[in-house]
Amino acid sequence: MNAPAGTAAPFVGAVLEFWFGRPEGDEYGGMRKIWFEKNPNFDAEIRRCFLADHGRAAAGELDHLAATAEGALALIIVLDQFSRNMFRDQPGMYATDHKARTLAAGAMDRGFDQQLIIAQVAETWEEARAPRVRPGSQQSAGG
């Protein structure tokens, strides 16, 4: 699922389909049960499919994708949600929170939430507006 540099559509589509499911699927458009489970197999699948993309996104190599609603959402998912799964219980779990929050705030400011389905809007809004606290700390994650 790692898209070569310069091929935004495969990367964006792969991330959104992996996280939200296929548009024709029963779970599409709603909150998926797997998001709320601690599942080592799901975590491993995310690492296998998206670890290289996560590194590219963290390094800013994919920032141009934030120019569209779907691209911004894909980056937010990779930098926020996928980090939680790929680096569960490790310091890297929160390493890209600030970048994800910045992208989410920019997406909301550009009105991208008006172009997304409700589960996608919730994902974007949560990252843009809701501060998080790291376990064992008094600070917002990434702040």
Coordinates of N, CA and C in Angstrom, one line a residue, residues 2 19 25-26 31 33-34 38 43 45 50 54 57 60 64 66 77 83 86 89 110 115-116 129 132 135:
N2 N 2.1 1.1 0.0 CA 3.0 2.3 0.0 C 3.0 2.8 -1.4
W19 N -8.8 2.7 6.8 CA -9.3 3.2 8.1 C -10.8 3.2 8.1
G25 N -19.1 -1.0 2.0 CA -19.1 -1.9 3.1 C -20.1 -1.4 4.2
D26 N -20.4 -2.4 5.1 CA -21.4 -2.1 6.1 C -20.9 -1.1 7.1
M31 N -18.5 4.9 12.9 CA -17.3 4.6 13.7 C -17.1 3.0 13.7
K33 N -15.7 -0.5 15.0 CA -15.4 -1.2 16.3 C -13.9 -1.4 16.4
I34 N -13.1 -1.7 15.4 CA -11.7 -2.0 15.5 C -10.9 -0.8 16.0
K38 N -7.8 -2.8 21.4 CA -6.4 -3.0 21.4 C -6.2 -4.4 20.7
D43 N -2.7 -3.7 14.7 CA -1.5 -2.8 14.8 C -0.4 -3.3 13.8
E45 N -0.7 -5.0 11.1 CA -1.2 -4.7 9.7 C -0.9 -3.3 9.3
F50 N 1.8 0.7 6.3 CA 2.0 2.2 6.3 C 3.2 2.7 7.0
H54 N 4.3 6.6 6.9 CA 4.3 7.4 8.1 C 5.6 8.2 8.2
A57 N 5.4 11.1 5.8 CA 4.5 12.1 6.2 C 5.1 12.9 7.4
G60 N 7.5 15.5 6.3 CA 7.0 16.6 5.5 C 7.0 16.3 4.0
H64 N 2.2 18.2 0.6 CA 1.4 18.7 -0.5 C 0.0 18.1 -0.6
A66 N -2.1 17.9 1.7 CA -3.0 18.6 2.5 C -3.8 19.7 1.8
I77 N -4.8 11.0 9.6 CA -5.0 9.6 10.1 C -3.6 8.9 10.3
S83 N -0.2 6.3 14.2 CA 0.9 6.3 15.2 C 0.5 5.6 16.4
M86 N 0.8 1.8 15.4 CA 2.1 1.3 15.0 C 3.1 1.4 16.2
D89 N 2.2 2.0 23.1 CA 3.0 1.9 24.3 C 4.5 2.3 24.2
R110 N -10.0 25.6 6.3 CA -10.3 25.7 4.8 C -11.7 25.1 4.5
Q115 N -16.8 18.7 3.2 CA -16.6 17.8 2.0 C -16.5 16.3 2.5
L116 N -16.6 16.0 3.8 CA -16.3 14.7 4.3 C -17.6 14.1 4.9
R129 N -9.3 20.0 17.4 CA -9.8 20.8 18.6 C -9.6 20.2 19.9
R132 N -5.1 16.4 23.9 CA -4.9 15.0 24.5 C -3.9 15.1 25.6
P135 N -0.5 9.5 28.7 CA -0.5 8.8 30.0 C 0.8 9.1 30.8

